[in-house]
Short mmCIF file of N, CA, C and O in Angstrom, two decimals:
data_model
loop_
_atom_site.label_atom_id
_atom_site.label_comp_id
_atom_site.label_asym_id
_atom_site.label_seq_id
_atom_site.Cartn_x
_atom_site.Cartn_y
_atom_site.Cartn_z
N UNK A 1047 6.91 -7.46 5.61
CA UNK A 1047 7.34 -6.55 4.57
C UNK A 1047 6.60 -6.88 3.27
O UNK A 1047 6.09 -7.97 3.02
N UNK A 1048 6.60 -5.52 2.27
CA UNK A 1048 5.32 -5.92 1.27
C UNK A 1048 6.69 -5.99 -0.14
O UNK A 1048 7.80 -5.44 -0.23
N UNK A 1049 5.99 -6.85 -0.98
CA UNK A 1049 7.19 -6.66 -2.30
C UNK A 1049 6.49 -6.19 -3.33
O UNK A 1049 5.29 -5.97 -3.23
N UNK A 1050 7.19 -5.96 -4.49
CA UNK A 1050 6.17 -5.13 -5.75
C UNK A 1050 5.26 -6.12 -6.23
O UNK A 1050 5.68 -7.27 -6.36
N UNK A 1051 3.98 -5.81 -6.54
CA UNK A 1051 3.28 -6.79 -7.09
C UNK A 1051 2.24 -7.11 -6.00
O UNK A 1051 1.08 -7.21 -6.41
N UNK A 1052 2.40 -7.24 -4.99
CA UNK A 1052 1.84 -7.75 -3.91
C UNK A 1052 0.75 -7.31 -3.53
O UNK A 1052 0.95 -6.33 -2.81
N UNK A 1053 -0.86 -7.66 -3.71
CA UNK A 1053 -2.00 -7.13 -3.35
C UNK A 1053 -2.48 -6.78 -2.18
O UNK A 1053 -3.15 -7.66 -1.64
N UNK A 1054 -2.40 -6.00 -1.73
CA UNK A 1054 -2.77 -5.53 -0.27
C UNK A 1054 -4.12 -4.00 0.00
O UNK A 1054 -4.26 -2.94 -0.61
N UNK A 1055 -4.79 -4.56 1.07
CA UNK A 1055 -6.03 -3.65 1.06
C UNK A 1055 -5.61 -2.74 2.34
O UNK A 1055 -5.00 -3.33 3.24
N UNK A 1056 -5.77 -1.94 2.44
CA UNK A 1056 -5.84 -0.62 3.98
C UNK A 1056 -6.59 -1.06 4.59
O UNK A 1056 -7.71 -1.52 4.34
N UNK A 1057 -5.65 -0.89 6.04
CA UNK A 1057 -6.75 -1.30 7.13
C UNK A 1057 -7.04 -0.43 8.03
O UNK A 1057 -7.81 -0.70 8.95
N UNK A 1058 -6.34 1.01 7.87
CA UNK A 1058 -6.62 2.11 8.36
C UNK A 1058 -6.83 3.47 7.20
O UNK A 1058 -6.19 3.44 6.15
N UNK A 1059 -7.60 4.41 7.46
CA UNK A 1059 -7.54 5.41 6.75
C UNK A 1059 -8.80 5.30 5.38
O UNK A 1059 -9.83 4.75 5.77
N UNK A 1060 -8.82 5.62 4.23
CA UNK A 1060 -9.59 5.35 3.21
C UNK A 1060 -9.79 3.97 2.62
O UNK A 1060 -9.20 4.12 1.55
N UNK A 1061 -10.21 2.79 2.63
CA UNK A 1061 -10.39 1.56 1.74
C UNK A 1061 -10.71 1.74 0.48
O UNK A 1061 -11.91 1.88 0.24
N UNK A 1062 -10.20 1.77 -0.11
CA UNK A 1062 -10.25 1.45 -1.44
C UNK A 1062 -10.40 0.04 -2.26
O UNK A 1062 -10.64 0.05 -3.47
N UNK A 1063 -10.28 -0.78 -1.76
CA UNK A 1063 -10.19 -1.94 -1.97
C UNK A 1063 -8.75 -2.72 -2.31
O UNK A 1063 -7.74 -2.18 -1.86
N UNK A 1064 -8.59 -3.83 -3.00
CA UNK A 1064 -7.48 -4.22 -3.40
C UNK A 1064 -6.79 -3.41 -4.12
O UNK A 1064 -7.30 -2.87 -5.10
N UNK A 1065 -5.18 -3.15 -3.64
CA UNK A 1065 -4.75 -2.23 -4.33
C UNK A 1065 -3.16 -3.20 -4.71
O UNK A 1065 -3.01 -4.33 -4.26
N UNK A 1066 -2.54 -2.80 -5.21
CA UNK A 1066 -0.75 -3.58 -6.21
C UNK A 1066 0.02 -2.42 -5.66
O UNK A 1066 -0.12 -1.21 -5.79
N UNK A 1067 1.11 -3.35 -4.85
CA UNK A 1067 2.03 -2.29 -4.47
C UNK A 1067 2.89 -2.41 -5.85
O UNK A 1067 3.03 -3.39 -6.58
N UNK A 1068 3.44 -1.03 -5.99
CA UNK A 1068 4.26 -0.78 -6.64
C UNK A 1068 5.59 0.05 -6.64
O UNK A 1068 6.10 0.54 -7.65
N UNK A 1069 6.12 0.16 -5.22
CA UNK A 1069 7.50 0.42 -4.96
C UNK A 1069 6.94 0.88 -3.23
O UNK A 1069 5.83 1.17 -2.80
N UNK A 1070 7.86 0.81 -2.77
CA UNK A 1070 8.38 0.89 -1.09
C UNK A 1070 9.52 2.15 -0.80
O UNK A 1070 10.51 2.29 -1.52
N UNK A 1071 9.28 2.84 0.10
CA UNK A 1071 10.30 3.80 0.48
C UNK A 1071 11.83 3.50 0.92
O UNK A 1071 11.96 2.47 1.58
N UNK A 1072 12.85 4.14 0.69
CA UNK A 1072 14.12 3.76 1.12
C UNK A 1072 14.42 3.00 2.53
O UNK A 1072 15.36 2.20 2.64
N UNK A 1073 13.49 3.35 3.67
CA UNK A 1073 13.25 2.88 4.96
C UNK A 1073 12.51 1.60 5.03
O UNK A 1073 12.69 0.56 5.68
N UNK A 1074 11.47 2.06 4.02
CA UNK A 1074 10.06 0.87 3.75
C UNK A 1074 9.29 1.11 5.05
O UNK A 1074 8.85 0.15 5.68
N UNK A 1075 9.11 2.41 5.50
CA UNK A 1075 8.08 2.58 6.00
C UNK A 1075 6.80 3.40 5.50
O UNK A 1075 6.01 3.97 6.26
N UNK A 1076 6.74 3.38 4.41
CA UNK A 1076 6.16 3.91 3.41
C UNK A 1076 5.97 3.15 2.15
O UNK A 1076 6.96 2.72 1.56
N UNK A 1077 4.37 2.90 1.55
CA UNK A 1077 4.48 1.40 0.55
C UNK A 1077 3.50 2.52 -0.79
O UNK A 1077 2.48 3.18 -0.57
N UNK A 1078 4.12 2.41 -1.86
CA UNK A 1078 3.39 3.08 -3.27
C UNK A 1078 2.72 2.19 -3.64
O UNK A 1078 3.22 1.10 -3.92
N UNK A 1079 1.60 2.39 -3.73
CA UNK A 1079 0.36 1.83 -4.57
C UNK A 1079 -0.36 2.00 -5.91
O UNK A 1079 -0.07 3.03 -6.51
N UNK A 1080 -1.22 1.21 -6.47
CA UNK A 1080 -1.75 2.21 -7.42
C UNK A 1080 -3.27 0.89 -7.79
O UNK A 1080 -3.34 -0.31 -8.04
N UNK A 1081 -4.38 2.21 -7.61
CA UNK A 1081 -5.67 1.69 -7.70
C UNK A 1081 -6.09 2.54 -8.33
O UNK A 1081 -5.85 3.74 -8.24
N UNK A 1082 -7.37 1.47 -9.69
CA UNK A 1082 -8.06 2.81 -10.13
C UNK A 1082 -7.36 3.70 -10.85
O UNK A 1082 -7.83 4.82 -10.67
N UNK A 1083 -6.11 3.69 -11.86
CA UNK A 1083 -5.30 4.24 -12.67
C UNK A 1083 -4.23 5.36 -11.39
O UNK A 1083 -3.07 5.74 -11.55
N UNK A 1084 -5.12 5.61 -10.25
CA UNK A 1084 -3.91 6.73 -8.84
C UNK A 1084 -2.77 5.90 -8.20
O UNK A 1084 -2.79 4.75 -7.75
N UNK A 1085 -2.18 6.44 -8.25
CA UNK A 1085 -1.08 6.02 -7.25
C UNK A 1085 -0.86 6.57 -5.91
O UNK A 1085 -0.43 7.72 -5.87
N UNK A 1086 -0.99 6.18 -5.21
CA UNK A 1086 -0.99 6.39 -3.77
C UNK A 1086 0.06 5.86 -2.68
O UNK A 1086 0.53 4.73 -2.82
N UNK A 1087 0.39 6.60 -1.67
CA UNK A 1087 1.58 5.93 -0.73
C UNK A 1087 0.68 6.08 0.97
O UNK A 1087 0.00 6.89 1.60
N UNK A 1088 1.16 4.90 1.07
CA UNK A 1088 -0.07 4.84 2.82
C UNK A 1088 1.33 4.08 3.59
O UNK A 1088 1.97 3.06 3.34
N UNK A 1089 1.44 5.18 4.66
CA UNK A 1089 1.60 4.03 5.88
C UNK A 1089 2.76 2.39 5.88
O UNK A 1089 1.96 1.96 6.72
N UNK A 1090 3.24 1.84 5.81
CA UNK A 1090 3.40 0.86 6.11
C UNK A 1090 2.04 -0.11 6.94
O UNK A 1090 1.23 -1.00 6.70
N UNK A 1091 2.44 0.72 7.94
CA UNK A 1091 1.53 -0.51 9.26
C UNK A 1091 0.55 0.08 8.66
O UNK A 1091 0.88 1.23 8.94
N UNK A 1092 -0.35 0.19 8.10
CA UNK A 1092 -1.24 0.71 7.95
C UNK A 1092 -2.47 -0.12 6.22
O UNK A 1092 -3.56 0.04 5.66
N UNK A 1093 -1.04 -1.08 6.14
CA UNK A 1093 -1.55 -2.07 4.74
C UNK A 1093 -1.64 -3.46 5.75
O UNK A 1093 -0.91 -3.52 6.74
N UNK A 1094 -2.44 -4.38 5.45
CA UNK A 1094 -2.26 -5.77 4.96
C UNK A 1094 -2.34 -6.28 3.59
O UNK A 1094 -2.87 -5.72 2.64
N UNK A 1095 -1.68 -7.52 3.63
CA UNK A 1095 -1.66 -8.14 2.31
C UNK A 1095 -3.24 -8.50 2.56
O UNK A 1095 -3.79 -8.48 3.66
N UNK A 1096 -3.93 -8.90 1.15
CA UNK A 1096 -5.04 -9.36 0.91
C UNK A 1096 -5.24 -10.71 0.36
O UNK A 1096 -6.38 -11.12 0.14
#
């Protein structure tokens, strides 16, 4: 499981590079990000931490 703050890169879909989670879905199968001033939501399984 990922917590806020926590640097994690995609390991499926677009790489962007290191990205800061910044909130998780009610389920937490779903993790908010934000790179590059965007915020973005990917996947769960679909992050590792970096």
């Amino acid at each position: 499981m990922f917590a806020i703050d926590d640097v994690v890169v995609a390991t499926k879909g677009i790489d962007l590079g290191q990205m800061v989670v910044t909130g998780l879905s009610s389920g937490g199968y779903y993790v908010h990000v934000k790179v590059d001033g965007m915020s973005l939501t990917y996947p769960a399984r679909d992050l590792k931490k970096a």
